CSV table of C-alpha atoms and ligand atoms in Angstrom, one decimal:
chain,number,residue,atom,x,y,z
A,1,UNK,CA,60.1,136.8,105.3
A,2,UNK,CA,63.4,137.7,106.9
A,3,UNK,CA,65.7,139.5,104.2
A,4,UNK,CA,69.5,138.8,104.8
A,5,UNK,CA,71.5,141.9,103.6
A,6,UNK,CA,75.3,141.1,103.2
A,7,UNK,CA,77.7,143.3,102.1
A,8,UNK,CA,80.8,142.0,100.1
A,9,UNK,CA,83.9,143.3,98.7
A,10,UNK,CA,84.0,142.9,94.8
A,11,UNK,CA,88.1,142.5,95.7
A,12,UNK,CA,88.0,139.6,98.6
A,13,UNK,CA,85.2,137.7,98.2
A,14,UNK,CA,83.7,136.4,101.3
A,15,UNK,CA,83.0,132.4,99.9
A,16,UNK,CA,81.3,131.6,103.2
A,17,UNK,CA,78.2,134.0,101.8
A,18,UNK,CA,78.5,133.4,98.6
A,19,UNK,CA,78.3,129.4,99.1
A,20,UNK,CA,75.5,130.0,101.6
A,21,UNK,CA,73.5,132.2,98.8
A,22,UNK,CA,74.6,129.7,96.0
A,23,UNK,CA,72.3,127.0,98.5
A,24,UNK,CA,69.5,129.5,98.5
A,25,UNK,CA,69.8,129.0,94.6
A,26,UNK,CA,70.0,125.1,94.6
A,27,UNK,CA,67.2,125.2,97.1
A,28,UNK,CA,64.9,126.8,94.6
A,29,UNK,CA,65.3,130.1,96.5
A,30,UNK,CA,65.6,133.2,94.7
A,31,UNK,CA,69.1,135.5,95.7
A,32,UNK,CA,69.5,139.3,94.3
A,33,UNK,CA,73.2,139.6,93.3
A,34,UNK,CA,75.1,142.7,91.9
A,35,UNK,CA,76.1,142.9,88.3
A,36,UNK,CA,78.5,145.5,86.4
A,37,UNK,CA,74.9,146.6,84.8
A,38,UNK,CA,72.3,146.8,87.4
A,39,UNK,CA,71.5,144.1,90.5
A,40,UNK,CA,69.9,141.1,89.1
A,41,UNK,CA,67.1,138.7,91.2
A,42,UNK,CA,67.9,135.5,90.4
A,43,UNK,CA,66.7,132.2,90.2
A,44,UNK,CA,68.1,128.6,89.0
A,45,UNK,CA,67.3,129.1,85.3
A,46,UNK,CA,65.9,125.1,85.1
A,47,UNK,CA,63.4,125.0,87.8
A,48,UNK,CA,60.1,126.4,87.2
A,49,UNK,CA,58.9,126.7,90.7
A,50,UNK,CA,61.6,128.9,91.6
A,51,UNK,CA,61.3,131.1,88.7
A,52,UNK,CA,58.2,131.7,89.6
A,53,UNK,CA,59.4,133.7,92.7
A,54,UNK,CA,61.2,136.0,90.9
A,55,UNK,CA,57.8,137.0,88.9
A,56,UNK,CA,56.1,136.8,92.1
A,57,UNK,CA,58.3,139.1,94.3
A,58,UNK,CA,58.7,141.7,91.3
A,59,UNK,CA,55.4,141.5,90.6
A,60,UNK,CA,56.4,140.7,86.9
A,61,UNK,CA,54.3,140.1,84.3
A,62,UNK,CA,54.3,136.5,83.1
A,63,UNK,CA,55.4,137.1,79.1
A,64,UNK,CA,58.2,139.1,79.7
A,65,UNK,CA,61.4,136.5,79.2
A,66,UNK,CA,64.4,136.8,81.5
A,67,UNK,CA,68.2,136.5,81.1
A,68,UNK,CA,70.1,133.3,81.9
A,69,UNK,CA,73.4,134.1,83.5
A,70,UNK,CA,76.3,131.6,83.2
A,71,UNK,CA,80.1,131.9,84.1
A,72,UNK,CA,81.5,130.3,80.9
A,73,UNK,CA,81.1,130.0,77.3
A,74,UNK,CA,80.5,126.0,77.8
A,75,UNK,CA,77.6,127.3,79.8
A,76,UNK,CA,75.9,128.9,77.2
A,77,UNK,CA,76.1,126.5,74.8
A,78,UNK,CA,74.0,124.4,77.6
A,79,UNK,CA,71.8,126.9,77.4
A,80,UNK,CA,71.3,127.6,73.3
A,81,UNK,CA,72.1,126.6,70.2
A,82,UNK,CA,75.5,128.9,69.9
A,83,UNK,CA,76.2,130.1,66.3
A,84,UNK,CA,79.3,131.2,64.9
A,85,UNK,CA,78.0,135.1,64.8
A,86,UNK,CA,77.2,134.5,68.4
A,87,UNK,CA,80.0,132.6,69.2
A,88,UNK,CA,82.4,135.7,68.5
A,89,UNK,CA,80.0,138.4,70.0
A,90,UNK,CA,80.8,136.5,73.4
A,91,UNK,CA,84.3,136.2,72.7
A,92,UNK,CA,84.6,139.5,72.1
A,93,UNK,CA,82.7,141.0,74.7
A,94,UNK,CA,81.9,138.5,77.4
A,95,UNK,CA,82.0,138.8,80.2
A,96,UNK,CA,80.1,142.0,79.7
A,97,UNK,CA,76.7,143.9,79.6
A,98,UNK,CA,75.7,142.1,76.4
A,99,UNK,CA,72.8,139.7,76.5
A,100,UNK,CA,72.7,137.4,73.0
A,101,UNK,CA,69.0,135.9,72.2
A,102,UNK,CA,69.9,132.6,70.7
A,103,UNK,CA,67.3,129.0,69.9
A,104,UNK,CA,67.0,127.5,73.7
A,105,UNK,CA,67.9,124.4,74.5
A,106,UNK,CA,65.7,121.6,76.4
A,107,UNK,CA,66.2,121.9,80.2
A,108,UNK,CA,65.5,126.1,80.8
A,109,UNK,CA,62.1,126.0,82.6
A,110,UNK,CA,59.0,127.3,80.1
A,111,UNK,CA,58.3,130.6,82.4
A,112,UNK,CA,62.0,131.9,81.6
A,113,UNK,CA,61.5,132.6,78.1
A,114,UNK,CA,57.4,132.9,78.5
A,115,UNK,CA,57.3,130.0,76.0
A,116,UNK,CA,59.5,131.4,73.4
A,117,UNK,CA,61.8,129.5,71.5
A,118,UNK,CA,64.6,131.8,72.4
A,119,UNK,CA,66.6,132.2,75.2
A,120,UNK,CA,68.5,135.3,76.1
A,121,UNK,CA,72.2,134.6,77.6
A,122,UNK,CA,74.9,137.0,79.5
A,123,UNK,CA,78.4,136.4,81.7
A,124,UNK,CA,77.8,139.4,83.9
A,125,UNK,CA,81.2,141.3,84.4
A,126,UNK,CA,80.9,141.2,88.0
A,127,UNK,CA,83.2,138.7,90.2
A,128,UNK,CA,80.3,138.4,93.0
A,129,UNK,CA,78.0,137.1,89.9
A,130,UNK,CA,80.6,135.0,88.2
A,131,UNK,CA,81.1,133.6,92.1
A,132,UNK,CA,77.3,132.9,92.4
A,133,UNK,CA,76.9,131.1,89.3
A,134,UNK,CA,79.8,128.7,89.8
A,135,UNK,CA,79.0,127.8,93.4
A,136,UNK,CA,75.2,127.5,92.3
A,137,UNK,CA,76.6,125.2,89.3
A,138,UNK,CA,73.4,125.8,87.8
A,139,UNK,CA,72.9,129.0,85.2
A,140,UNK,CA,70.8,131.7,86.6
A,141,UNK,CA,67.6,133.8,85.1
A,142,UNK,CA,67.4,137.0,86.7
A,143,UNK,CA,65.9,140.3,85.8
A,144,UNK,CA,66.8,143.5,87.0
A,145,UNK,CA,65.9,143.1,90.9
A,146,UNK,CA,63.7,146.3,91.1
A,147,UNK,CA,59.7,146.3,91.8
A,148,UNK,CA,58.4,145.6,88.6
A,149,UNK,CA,58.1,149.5,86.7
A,150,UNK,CA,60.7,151.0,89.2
A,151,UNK,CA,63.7,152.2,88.1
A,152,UNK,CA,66.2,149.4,87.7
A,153,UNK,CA,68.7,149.1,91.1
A,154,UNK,CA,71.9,150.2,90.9
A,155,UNK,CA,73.0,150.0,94.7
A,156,UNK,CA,72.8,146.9,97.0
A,157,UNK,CA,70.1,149.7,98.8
A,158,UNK,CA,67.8,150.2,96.4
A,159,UNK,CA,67.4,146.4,96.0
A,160,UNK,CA,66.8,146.3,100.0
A,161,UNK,CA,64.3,149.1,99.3
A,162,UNK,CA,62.2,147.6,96.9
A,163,UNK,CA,62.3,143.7,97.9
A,164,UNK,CA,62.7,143.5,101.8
A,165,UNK,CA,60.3,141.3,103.1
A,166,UNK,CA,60.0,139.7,99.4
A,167,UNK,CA,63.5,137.5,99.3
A,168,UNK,CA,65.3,135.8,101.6
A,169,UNK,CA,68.6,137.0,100.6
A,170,UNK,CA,70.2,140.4,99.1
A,171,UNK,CA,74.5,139.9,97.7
A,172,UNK,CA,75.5,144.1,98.3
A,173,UNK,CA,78.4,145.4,96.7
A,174,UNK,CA,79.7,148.6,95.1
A,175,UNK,CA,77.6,150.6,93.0
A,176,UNK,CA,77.0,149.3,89.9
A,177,UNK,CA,79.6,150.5,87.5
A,178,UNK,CA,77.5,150.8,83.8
A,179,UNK,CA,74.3,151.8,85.4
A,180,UNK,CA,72.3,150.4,82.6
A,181,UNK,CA,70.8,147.4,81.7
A,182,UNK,CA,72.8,145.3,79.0
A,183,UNK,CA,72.5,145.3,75.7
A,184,UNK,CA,70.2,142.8,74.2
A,185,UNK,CA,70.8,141.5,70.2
A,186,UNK,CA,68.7,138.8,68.7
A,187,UNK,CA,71.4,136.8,66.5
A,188,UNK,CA,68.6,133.7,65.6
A,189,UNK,CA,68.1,134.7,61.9
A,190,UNK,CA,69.5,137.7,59.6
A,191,UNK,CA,69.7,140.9,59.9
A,192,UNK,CA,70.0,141.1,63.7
A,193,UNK,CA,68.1,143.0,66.0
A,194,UNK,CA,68.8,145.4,68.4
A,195,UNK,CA,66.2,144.5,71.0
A,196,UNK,CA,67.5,146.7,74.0
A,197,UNK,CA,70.3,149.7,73.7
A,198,UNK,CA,73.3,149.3,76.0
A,199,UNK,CA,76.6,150.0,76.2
A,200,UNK,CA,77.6,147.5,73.4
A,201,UNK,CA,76.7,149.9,71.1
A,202,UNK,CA,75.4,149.0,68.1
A,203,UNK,CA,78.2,150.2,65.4
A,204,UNK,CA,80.3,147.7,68.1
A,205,UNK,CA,78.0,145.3,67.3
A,206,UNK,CA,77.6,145.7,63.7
A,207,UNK,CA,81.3,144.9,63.3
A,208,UNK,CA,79.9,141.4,63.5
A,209,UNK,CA,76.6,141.0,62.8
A,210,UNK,CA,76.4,143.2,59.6
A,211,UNK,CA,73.3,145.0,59.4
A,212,UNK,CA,71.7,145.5,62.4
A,213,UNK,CA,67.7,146.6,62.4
A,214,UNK,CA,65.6,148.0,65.2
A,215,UNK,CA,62.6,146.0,66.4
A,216,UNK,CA,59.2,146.3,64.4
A,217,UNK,CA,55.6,146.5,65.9
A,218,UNK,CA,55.5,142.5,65.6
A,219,UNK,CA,58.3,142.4,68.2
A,220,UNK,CA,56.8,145.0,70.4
A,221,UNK,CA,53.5,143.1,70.7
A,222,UNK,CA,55.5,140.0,71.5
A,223,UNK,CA,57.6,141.3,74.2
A,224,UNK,CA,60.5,140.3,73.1
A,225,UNK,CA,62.0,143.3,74.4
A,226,UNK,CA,59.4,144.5,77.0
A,227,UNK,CA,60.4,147.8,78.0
A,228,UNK,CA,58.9,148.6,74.3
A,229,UNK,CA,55.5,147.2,76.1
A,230,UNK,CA,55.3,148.1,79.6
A,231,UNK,CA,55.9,151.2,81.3
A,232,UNK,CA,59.8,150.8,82.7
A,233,UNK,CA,61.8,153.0,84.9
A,234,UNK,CA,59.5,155.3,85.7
A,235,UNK,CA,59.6,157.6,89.1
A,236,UNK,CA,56.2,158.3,90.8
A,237,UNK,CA,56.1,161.7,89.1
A,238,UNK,CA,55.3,162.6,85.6
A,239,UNK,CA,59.0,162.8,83.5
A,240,UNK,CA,59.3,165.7,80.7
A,241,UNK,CA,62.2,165.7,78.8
A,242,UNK,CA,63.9,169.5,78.4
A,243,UNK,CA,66.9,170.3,75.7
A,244,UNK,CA,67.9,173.8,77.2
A,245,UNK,CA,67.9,175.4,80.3
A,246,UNK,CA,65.0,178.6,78.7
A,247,UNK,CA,62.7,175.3,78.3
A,248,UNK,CA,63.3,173.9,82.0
A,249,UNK,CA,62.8,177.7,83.2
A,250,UNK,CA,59.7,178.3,81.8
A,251,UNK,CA,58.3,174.2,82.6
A,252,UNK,CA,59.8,174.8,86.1
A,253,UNK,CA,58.1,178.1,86.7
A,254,UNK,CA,54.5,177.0,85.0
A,255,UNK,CA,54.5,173.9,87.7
A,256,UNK,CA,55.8,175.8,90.6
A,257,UNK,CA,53.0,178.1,90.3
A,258,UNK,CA,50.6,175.4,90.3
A,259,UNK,CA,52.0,174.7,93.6
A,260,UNK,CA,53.5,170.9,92.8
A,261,UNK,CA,56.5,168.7,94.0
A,262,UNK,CA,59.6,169.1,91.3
A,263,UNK,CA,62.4,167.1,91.0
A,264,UNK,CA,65.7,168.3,88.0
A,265,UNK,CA,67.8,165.8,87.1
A,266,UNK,CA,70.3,167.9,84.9
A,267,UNK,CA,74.6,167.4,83.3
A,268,UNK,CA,76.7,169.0,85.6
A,269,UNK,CA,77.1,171.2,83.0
A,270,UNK,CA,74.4,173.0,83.9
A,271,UNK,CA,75.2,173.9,87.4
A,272,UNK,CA,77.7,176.6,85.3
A,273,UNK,CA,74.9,178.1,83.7
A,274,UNK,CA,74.2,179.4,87.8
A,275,UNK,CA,72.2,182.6,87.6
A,276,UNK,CA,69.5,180.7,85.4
A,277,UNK,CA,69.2,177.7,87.7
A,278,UNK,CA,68.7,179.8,90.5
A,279,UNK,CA,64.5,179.6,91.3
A,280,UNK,CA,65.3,175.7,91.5
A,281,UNK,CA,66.3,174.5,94.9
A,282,UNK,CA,69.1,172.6,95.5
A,283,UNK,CA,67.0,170.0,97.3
A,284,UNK,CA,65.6,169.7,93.9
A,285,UNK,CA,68.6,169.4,91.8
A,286,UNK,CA,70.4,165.9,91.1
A,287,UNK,CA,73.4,166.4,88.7
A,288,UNK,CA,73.9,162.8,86.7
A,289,UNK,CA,77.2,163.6,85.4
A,290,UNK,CA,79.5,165.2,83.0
A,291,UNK,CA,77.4,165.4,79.5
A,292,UNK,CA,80.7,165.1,77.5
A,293,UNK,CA,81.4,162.0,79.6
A,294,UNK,CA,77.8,159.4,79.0
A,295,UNK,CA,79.3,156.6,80.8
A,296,UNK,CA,78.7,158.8,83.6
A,297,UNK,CA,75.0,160.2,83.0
A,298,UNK,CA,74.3,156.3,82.3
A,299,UNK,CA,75.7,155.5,85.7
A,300,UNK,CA,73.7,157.7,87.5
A,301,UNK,CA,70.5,158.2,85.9
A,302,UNK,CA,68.6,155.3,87.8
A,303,UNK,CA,69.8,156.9,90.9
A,304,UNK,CA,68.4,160.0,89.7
A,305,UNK,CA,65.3,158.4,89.1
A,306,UNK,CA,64.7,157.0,92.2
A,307,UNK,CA,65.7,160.1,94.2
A,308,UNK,CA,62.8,162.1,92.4
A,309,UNK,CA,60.5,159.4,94.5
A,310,UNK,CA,62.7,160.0,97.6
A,311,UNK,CA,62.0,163.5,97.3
A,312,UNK,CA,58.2,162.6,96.5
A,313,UNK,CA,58.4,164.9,93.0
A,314,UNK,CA,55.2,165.0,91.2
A,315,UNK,CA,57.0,167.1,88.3
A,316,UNK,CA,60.5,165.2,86.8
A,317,UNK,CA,62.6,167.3,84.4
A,318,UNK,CA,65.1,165.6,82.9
A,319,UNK,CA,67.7,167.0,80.2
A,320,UNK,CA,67.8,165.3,77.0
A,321,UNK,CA,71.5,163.9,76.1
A,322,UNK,CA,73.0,163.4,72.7
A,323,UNK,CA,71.8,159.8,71.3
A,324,UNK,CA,75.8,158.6,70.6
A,325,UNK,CA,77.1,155.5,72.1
A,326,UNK,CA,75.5,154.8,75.8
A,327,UNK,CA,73.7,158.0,75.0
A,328,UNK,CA,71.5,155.7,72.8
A,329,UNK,CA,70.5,153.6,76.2
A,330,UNK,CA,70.1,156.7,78.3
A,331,UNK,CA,67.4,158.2,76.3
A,332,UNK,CA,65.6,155.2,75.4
A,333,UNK,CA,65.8,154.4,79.2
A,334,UNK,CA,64.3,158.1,79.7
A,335,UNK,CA,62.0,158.2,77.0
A,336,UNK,CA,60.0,155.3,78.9
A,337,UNK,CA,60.2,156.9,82.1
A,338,UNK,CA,58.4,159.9,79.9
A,339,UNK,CA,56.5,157.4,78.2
A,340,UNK,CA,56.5,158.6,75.5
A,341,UNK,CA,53.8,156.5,72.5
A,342,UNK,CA,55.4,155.1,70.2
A,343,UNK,CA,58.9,156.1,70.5
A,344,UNK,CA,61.4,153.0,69.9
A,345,UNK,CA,65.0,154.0,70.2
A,346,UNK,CA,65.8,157.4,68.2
A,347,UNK,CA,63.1,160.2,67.6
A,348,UNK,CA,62.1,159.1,64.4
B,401,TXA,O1,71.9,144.0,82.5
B,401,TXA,C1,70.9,143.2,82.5
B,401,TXA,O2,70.5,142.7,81.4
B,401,TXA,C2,70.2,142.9,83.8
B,401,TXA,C3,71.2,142.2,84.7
B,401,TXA,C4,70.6,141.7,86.0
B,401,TXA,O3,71.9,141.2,84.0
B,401,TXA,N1,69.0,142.2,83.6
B,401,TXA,C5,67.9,142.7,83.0
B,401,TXA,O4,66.9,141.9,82.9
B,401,TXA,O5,67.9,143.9,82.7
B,401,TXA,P1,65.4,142.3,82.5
B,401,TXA,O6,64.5,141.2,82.8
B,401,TXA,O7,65.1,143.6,83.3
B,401,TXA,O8,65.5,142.5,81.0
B,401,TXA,C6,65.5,141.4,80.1
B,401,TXA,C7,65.4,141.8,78.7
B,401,TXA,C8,64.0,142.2,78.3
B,401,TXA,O9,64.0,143.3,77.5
B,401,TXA,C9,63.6,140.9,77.6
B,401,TXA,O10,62.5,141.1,76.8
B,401,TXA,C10,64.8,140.5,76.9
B,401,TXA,O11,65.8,140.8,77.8
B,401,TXA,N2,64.7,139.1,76.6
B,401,TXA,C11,64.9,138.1,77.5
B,401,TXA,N3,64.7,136.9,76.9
B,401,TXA,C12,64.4,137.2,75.6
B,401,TXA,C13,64.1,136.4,74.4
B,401,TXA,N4,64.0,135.1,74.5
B,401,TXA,N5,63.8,137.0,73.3
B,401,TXA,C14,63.9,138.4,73.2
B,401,TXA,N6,64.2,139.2,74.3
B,401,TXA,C15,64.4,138.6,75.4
B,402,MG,MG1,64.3,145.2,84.2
């Protein structure tokens, strides 16, 4: 299949394309668009057959549910049942990287939510999204548009890396600004859940929602959240987490002798500590960003990710960050890529 690859500006949208891949949508065709979070693959949300092909081009298991996108509040109440703790989280937020799990409402095709009676919502941040969605007229399920267990795409590229061939049309724009996948809460009963760490963090959330628990193993087996089930976000090479730069020295040199490929994805902080990086090569190094600054480490760890499979590392070392605010997200989005059993959000 021919993959169109068109590159807009977040600041003048070109409506020619985005009509033209708001047809692809109507025509039960699936688009990959960007988002303030990561690049979605998308789909209209109330036709089965073509939410199929976004399972079938990511190679996505079948009982993980995906996101509906709208443009407007109305839209979501088309969607679910909207209640009033709900109602002010998207007031508050939206449009933003926070994805509500709310009752579903007839008309959103069965293979969306696997058959649950849930639905998870989100108004993207993103004018090329908000464009899509209105000229579709029709909400849109997406997932992130990666290969299914790839890191998540943060650049019109690494869509066109993972799915040319697979789609007939990729929406490029800039880089994608969070670098993380939204938040997801589950506001159906009391206490909420935190299904997915984002950057709605949760004391954010809490402000609304009261107490706020983590998912239990019932939640995990049903996956409600599956990134608790399925290996996500994970480079080719086998990811250890390090906290200083003594326990990356002496991982680093135990690997090097045994003569393998390693990748270091590190805070720029580290570069400073100069004399004791110096056996790493810089071909080797990939600096994610000021570590007093998360926003930034969560904008660039996917990148960071996939350039450890560019690089064809067998060894990943990644530094551990502080678990405040997006820091939350960054290590549960690194402790998959270490999979590590049983961990959920915090090191408990
Ligand atoms: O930022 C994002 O959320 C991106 C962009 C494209 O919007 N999308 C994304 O989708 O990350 P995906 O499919 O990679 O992750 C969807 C998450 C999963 O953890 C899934 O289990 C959860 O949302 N989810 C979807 N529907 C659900 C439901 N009915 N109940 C519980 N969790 C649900
Ligand atoms: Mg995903």
């Amino acid at each position: 299949m021919e993959t169109k690859f068109w590159q807009l500006d977040r600041d003048c949208l070109d409506t020619d394309k985005i009509n033209e891949a708001a047809a692809y949508i109507r025509r039960g065709e699936v688009v990959a668009f960007p988002t303030e979070t990561v690049y979605g693959l998308g789909a209209n949300a109330c036709d089965e057959n073509a939410v199929k092909k976004i399972f079938t081009a990511k190679g996505r298991p079948s009982d993980n549910p995906l996101i509906v996108h709208v443009a407007t509040i109305e839209q979501a109440e088309m969607v679910a049942e909207v209640n009033d703790v709900a109602r002010k989280l998207m007031e508050t937020f939206w449009p933003g990287p926070l994805s509500i799990v709310l009752p579903k409402k007839p008309g959103i095709a069965v293979n969306v939510t696997a058959g649950q009676p849930t639905v998870a919502v989100r108004m993207p941040n993103h004018p090329v999204a908000l464009a899509l969605i209105k000229a579709a007229g029709v909400p849109i399920a997406a997932p992130s548009a990666n290969l299914s267990g790839k890191p998540s795409p943060t650049t019109g590229q690494h869509v066109y890396n993972d799915l040319c061939g697979k789609i007939p049309c990729i929406l490029g724009a800039e880089d994608a600004q969070v670098g993380v996948e939204s938040t997801v809460i589950q506001v159906c009963q009391k206490p909420c859940v935190l299904l997915r760490p984002g950057a709605i963090t949760k004391e954010q959330l809490a402000v609304f929602c009261g107490e706020i628990v983590l998912p239990g193993k019932a939640q995990i087996d049903v996956p409600q959240a599956p990134g608790m089930k399925y290996t996500h976000y994970a480079p080719n090479g086998k990811v250890y987490l390090v906290d200083t730069v003594q326990e990356l020295k002496d991982a680093y040199g135990y690997w090097q002798k045994q003569g393998k490929k390693i990748a270091v994805l590190l805070p720029n902080q580290w570069r400073e500590t100069g004399e004791n990086l110096k056996e790493i090569q810089n071909s080797q190094l990939f600096f994610l960003g000021d570590a007093c600054d998360l926003s930034q480490v969560a904008r660039h760890i996917f990148k960071g990710l996939r350039y450890c499979d560019e690089i064809d590392a067998e060894i990943v070392f990644v530094a551990s960050f502080p678990e405040t605010g997006i820091g939350m997200a960054v290590m549960n989005r690194l402790a998959k890529a270490a999979q590590k059993e049983g961990w959920a959000y915090g090191r408990e």
